[in-house]
Coordinates of C-alpha atoms and ligand atoms in Angstrom, one line a residue:
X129 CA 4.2 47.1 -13.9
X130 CA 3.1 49.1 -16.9
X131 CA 1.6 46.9 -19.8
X132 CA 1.3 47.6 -23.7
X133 CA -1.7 44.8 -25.2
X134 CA -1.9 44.9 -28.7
X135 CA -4.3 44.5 -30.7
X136 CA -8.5 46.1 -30.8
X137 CA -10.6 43.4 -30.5
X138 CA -13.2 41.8 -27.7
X139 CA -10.4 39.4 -27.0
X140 CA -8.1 42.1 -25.9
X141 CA -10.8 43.8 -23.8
X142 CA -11.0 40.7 -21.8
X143 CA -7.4 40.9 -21.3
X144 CA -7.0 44.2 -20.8
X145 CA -10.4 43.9 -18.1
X146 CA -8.4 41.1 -16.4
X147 CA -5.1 42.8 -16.1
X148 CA -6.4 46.1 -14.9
X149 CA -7.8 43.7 -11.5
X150 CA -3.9 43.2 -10.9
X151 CA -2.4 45.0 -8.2
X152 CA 0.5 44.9 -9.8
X153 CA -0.2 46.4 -13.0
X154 CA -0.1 50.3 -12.3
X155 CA -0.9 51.3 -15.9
X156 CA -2.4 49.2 -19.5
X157 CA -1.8 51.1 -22.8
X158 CA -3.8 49.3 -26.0
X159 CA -2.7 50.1 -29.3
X160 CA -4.7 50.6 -31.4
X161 CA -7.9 49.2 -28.5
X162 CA -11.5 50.1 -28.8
X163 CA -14.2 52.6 -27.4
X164 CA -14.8 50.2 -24.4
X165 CA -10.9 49.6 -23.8
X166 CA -10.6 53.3 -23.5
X167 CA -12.6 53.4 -20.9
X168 CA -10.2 51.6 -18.5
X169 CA -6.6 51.6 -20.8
X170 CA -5.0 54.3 -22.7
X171 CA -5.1 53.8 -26.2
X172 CA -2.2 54.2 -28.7
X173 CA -3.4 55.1 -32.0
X174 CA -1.1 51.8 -33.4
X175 CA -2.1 49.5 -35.7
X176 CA -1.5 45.8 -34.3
X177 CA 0.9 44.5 -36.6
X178 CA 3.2 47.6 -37.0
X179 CA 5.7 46.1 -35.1
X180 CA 8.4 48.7 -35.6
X181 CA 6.3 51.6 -34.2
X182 CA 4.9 49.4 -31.0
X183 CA 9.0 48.8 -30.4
X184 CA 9.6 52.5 -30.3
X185 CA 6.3 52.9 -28.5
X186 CA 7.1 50.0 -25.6
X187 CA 11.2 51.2 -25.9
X188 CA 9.9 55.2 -24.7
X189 CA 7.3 54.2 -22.2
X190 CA 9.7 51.8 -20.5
X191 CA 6.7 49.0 -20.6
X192 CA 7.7 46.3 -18.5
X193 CA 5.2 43.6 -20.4
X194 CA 3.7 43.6 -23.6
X195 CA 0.5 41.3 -24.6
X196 CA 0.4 40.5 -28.3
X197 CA -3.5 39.2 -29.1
X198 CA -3.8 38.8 -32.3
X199 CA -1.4 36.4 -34.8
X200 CA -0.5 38.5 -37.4
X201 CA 2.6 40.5 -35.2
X202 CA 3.2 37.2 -34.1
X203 CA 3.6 35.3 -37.1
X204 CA 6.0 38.5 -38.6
X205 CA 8.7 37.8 -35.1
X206 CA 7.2 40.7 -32.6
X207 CA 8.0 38.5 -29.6
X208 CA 11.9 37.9 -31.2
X209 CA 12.3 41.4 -32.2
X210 CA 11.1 42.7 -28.5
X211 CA 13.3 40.1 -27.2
X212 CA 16.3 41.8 -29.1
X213 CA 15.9 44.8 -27.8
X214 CA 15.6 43.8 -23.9
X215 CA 11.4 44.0 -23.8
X216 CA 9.1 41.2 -22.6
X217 CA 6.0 40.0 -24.8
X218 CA 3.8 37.3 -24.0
X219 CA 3.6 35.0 -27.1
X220 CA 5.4 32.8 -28.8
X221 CA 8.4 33.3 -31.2
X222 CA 8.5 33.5 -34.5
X223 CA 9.5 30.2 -35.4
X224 CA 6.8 28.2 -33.3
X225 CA 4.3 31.2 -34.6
X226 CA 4.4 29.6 -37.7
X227 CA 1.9 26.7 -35.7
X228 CA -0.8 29.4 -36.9
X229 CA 1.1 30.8 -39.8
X230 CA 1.3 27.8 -41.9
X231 CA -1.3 25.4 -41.9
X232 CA 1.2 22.9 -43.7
X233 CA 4.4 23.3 -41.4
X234 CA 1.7 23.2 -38.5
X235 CA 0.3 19.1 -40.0
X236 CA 3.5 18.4 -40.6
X237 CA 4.6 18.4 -37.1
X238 CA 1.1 17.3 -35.4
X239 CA 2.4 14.1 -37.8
X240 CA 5.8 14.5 -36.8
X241 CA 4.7 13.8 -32.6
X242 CA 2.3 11.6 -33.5
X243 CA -1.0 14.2 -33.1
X244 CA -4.1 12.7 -33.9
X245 CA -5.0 14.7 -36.7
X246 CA -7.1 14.2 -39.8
X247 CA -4.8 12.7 -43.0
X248 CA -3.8 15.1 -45.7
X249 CA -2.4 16.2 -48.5
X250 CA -0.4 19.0 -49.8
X251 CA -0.1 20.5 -53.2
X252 CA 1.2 23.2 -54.8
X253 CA -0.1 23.4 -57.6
X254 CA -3.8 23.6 -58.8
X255 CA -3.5 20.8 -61.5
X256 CA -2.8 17.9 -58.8
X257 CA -4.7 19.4 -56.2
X258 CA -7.6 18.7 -58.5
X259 CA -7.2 15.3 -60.0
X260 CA -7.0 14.3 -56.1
X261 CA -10.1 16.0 -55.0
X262 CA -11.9 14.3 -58.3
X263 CA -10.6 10.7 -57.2
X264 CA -11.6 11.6 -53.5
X265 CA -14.7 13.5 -53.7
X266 CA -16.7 15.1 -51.1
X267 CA -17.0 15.6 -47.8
X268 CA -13.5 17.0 -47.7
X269 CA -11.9 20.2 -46.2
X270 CA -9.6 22.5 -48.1
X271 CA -7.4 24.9 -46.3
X272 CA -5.2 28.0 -47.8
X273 CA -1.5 27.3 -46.5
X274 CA -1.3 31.0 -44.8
X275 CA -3.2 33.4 -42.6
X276 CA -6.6 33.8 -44.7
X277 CA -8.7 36.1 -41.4
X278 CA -10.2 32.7 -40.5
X279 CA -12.1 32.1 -43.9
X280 CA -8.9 29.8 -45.5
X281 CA -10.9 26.7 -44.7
X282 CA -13.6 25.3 -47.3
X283 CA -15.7 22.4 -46.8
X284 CA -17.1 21.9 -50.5
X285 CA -20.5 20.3 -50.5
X286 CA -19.8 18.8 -54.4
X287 CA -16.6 18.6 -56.3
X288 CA -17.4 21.5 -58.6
X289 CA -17.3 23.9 -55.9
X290 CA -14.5 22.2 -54.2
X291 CA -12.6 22.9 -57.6
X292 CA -14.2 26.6 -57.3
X293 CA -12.4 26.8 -54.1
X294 CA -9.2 25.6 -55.5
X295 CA -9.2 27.5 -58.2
X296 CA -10.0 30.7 -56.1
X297 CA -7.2 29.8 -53.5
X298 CA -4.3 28.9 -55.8
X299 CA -5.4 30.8 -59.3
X300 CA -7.0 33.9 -58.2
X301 CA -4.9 34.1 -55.1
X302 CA -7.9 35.5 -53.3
X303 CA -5.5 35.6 -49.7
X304 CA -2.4 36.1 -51.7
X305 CA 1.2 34.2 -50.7
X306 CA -1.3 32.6 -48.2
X307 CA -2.5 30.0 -51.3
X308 CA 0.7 29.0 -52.7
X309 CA 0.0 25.7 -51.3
X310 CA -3.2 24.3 -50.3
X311 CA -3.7 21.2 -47.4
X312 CA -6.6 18.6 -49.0
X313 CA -7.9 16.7 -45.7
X314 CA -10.2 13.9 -44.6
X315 CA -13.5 15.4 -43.1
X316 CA -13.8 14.7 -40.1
X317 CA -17.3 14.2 -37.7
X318 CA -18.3 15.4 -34.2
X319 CA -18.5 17.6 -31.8
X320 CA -16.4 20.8 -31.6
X321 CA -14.0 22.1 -28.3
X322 CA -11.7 24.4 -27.9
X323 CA -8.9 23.6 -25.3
X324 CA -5.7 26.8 -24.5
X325 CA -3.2 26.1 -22.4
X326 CA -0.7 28.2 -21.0
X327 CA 3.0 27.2 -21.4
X328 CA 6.7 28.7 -20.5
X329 CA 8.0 25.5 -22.7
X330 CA 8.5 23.1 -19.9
X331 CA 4.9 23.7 -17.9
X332 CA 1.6 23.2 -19.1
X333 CA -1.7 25.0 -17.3
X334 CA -4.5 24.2 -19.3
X335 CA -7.1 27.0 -19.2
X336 CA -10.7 25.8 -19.0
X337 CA -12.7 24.8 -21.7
X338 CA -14.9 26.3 -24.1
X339 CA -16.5 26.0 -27.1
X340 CA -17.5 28.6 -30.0
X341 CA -20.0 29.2 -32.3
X342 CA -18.4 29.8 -36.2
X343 CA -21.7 30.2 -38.5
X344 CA -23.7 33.4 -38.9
X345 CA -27.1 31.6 -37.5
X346 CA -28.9 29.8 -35.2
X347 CA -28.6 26.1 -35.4
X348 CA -24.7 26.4 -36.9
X349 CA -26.5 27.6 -40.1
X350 CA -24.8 30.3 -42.6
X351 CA -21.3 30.9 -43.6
X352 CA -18.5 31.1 -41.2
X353 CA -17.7 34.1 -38.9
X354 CA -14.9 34.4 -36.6
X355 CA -17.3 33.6 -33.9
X356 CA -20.6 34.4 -33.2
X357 CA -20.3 33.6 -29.1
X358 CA -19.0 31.4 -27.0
X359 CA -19.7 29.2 -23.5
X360 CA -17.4 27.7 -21.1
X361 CA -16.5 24.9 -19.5
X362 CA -18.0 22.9 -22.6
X363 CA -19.2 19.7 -21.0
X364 CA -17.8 17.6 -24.1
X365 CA -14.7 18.2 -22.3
X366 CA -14.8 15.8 -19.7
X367 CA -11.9 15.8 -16.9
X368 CA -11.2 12.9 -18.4
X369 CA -11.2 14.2 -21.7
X370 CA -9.1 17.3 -20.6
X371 CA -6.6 15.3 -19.0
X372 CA -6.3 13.4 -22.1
X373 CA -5.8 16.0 -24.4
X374 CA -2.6 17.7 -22.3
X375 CA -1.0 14.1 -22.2
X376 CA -1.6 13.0 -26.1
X377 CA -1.7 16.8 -27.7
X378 CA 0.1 19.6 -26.0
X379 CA 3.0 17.2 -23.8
X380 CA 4.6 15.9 -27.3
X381 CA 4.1 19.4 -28.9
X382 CA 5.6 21.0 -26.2
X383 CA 8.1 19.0 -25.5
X384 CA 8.9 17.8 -29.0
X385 CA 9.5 21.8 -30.2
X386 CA 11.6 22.0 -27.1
X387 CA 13.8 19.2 -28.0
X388 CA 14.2 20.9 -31.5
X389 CA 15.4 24.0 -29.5
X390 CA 11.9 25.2 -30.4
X391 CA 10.9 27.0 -26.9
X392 CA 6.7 27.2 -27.2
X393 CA 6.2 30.4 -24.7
X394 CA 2.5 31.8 -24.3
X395 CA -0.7 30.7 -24.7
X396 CA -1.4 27.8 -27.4
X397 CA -5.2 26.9 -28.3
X398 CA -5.8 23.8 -29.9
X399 CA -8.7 23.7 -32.4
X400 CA -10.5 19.8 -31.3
X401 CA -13.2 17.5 -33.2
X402 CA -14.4 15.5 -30.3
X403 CA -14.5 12.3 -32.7
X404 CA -15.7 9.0 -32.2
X405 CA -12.0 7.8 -32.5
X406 CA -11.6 10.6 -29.6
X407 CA -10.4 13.8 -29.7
X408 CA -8.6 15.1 -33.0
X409 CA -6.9 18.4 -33.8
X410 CA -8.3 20.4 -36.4
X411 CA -5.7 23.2 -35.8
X412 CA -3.6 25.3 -33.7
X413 CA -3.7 29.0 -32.5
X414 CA -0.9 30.2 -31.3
X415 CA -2.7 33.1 -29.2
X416 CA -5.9 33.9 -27.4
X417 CA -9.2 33.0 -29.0
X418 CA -12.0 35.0 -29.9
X419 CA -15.1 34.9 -28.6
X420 CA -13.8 32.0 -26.0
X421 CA -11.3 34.4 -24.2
X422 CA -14.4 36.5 -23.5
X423 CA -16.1 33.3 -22.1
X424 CA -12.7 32.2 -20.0
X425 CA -11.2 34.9 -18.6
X426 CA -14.2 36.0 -16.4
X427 CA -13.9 33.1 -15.1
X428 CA -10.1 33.4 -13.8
X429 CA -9.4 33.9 -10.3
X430 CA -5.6 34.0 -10.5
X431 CA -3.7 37.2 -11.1
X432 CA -3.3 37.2 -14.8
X433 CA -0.1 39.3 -15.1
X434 CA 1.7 36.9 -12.3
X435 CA 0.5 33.9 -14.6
X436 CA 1.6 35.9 -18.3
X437 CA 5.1 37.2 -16.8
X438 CA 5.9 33.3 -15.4
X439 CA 5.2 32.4 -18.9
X440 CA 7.6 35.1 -20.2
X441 CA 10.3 34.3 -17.3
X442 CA 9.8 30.2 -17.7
X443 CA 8.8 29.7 -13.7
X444 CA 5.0 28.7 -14.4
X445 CA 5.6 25.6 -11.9
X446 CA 5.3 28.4 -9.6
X447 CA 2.1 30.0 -10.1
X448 CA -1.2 28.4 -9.2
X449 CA -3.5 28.9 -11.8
X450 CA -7.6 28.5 -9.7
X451 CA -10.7 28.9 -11.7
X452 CA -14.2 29.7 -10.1
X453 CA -16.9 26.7 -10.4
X454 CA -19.3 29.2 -12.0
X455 CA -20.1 28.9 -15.8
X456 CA -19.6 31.8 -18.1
X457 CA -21.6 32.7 -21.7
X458 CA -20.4 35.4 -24.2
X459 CA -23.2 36.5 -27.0
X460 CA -21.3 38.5 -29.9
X461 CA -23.7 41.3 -31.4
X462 CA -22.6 42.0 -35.3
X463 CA -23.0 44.3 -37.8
X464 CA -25.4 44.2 -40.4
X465 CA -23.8 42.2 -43.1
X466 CA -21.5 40.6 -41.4
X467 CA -19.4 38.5 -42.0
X468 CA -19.7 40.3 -45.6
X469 CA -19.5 43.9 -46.1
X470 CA -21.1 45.3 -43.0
X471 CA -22.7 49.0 -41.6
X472 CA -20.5 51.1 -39.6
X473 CA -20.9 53.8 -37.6
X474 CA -24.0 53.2 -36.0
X475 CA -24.6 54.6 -32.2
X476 CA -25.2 52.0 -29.9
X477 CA -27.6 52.2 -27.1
X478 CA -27.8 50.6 -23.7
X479 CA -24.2 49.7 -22.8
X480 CA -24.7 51.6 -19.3
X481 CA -28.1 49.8 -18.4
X482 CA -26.3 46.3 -19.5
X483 CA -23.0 47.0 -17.6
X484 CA -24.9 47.5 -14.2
X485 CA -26.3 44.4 -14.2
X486 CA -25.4 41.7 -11.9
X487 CA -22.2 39.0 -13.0
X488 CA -22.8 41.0 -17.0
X489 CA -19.1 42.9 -18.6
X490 CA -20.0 44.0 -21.8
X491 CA -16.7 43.4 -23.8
X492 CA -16.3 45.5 -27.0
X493 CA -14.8 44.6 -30.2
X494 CA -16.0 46.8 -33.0
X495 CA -16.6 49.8 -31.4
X496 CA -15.1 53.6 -31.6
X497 CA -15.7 56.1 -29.0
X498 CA -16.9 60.0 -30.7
X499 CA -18.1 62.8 -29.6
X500 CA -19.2 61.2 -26.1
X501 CA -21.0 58.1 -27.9
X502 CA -20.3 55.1 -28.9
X503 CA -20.1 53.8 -32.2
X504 CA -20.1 50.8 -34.3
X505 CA -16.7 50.4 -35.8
X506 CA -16.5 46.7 -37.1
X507 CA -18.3 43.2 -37.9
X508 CA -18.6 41.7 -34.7
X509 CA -19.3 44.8 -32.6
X510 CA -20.1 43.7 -28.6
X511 CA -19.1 40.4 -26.6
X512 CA -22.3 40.9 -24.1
X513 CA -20.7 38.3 -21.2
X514 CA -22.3 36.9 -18.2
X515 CA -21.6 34.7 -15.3
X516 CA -23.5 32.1 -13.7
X517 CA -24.0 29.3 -11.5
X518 CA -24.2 27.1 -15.0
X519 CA -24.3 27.5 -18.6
X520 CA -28.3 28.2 -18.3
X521 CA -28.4 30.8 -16.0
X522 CA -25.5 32.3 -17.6
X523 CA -27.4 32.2 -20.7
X524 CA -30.5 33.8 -19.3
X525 CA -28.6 36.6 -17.8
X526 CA -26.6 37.3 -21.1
X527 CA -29.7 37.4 -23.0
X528 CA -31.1 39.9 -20.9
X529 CA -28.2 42.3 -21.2
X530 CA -28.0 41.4 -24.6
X531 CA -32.0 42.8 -24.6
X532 CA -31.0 46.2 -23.1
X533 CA -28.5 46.9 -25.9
X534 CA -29.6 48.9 -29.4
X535 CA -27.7 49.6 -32.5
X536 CA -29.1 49.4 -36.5
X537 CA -29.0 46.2 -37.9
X538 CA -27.6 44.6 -35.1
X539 CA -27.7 40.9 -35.2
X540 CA -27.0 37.9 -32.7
X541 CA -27.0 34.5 -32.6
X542 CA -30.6 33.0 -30.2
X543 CA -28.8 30.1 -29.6
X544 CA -25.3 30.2 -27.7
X545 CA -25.0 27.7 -25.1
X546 CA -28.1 25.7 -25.8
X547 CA -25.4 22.4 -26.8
X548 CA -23.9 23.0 -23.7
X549 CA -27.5 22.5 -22.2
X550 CA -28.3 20.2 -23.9
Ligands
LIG823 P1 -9.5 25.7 -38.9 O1 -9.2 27.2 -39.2 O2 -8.5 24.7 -39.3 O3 -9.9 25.6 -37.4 O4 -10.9 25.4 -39.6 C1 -12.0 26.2 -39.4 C2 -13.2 25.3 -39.2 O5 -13.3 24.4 -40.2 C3 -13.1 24.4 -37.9 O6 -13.5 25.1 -36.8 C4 -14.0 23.3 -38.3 O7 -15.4 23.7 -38.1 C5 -13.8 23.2 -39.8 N1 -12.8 22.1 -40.1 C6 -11.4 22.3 -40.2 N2 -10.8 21.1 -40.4 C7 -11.8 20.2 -40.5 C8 -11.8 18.8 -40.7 N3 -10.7 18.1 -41.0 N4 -13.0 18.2 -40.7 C9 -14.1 18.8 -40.5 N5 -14.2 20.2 -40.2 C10 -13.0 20.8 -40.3
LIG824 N1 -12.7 31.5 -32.2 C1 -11.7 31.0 -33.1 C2 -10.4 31.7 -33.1 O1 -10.1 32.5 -32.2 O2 -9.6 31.3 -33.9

């Protein structure tokens, strides 16, 4: 089978790690990839959401399956357009995409199948978003309708900065098209999880659990990030728990978008607050995450090109998706600055000494390959992973690695895990 993955981050180097252990997968291109994919996929100097290049690209090399990661190609219809022209992708189509795309059409039919969900309001227009959030007051989230690179989602501490935010989204346009409407919701309190399954439409495999880390500091202190590390399984997620989630969240989704002639085909993550109420969805993904891939897939002992190509084909019932018992801790190394303006192009040092060690992958994201070094090429820069008979020996073993590795101004969180241990 020859593979094209799309997309560059630490995400697709899990996936593209994963599916290079598949006997059946004789080659992986990555378009456009990373220094650390290069190392065991051909890179194809693509960006990820020029769909119509990646077409000609897959249509030349005859690619049997192609692995979309991030949601931008699939919110613009990659998955439909490949279908068009005779290609398989993994992901869903455009118009279940739109889960991610829209934050609005994605509430309105967690409401629709009876999702627990926190209330809301929509507006589209700043004037009557305002008077509401004046009558409501804080705490209270705000979320940008569109894609917004995971920082669409304000939790104002006092009404003037919630009005900031509204202003910003819907007057200033600061994401564009993505702020023509804005979701006003109920704050909601607890613990965070985040639970993927994989789906053909009819079949649902949940993967295991996991949980992330969004602020910049220890201690869930700082600004949001798109994820400073991640752990799984998160012990919030109880079997029981887990077991609930498939039968109250993704059985209606699934099956309510199939009875819509809505076919859900991929990998869907749902976003929980573990609640006092029980568990509530924040939002969905309609594609890997990242870090928690990092954290998941090391953990997979299925063939994951049998388990992608059954989600493609719709014969999931077939596969039998086994996970080892170990535990598994990824520790994100960033730039300096990040998740503001950050330093590039900064050599980093150690990757060799950290790859040898025992149950560590060091998964890149922001990195380049030049000149026979590695460089620093983005915000989050390394997903330094390790396995381990539970979350704390995972942990110590990832902070070790994480100690061999160098680069200027690198920062990481001290903390990943430790709620897990708790
Ligand atoms: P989202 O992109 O919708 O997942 O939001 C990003 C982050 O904002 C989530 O991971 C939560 O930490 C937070 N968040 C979103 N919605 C809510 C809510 N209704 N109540 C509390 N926190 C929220
Ligand atoms: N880790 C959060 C996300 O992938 O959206």
């Amino acid at each position: 089978m020859k593979i094209l993955v799309v997309g560059s981050g630490g995400r697709e180097h899990a996936i593209v790690w994963k599916l290079s252990q598949s006997k059946k997968v004789e080659k992986i291109f990555c378009a456009p990839g990373n220094g650390g994919i290069k190392e065991i996929a051909e890179l194809v100097d693509i960006k990820s959401d020029d769909v119509q290049r990646l077409l000609d690209f897959a249509k030349k090399n005859k690619i049997d399956l192609t692995v979309v990661g991030p949601e931008a190609p699939l919110v613009k219809g990659i998955v439909d357009i490949f279908g068009k022209n005779g290609l398989k992708a993994f992901g869903p189509f455009k118009d279940v995409a739109m889960l991610e795309g829209s934050k609005v059409f994605s509430k309105n039919v967690m409401k629709k199948f009876g999702l627990a969900t926190a209330d809301f309001r929509v507006f589209d227009n700043p004037e009557d978003a305002k008077k509401y959030l004046k009558e409501t007051g804080v705490p209270i989230v705000i979320k940008a309708d569109g894609l917004a690179a995971g920082k669409g989602v304000i939790i104002p501490k006092t009404i003037e900065e919630g009005l900031k935010a509204i202003d910003s989204i819907m007057v200033e346009r600061v994401f564009g098209d993505s702020g023509d409407k804005i979701i006003i919701e109920d704050c909601l309190e607890g613990e965070e999880a985040s639970l993927l399954v994989f789906t053909d439409g009819k079949t649902i495999v949940p993967l295991e659990s996991s949980q992330d880390h969004k602020r910049i500091f220890d201690n869930d202190k700082g600004p949001n990030t798109g994820g400073m590390g991640a752990y799984s399984p998160a012990p919030v997620v109880t079997k029981g728990i887990l077991e609930d989630v498939v039968k109250s969240v993704f059985r209606p989704m699934i099956d309510g978008l199939r009875k819509e002639g809505k076919v859900y085909k991929g990998v869907l993550y749902a976003g929980l607050m573990m609640t006092e109420d029980g568990p509530m969805v924040l939002e969905f993904n309609v594609r890997f995450g990242d870090p928690e891939t990092q954290a998941i897939l090391p953990k997979l002992k299925s063939d994951l090109a049998d388990i992608m190509m059954a989600c493609v084909e719709g014969t999931l019932d077939k596969i039998d998706v086994k996970w080892e018992k170990s535990s598994c801790i990824s520790v994100v190394c960033a730039s300096k600055g990040y998740p503001d303006e950050y330093e590039k192009d900064k050599e980093i040092f150690g990757l060799k000494e950290a790859g040898k060690m025992k149950d560590v992958i060091v998964f890149h994201a922001g990195t380049k390959a030049k000149n026979g070094k590695i460089l620093t090429s983005g915000g989050r820069v390394l997903g330094v992973t390790s396995l381990g008979k539970d979350i704390k020996s995972a942990k110590i073993n990832a902070y070790k690695a994480v100690d061999c590795i160098k680069f200027e101004g690198m920062q990481y969180r001290k903390d990943i895990g430790d709620k897990a241990i708790k």
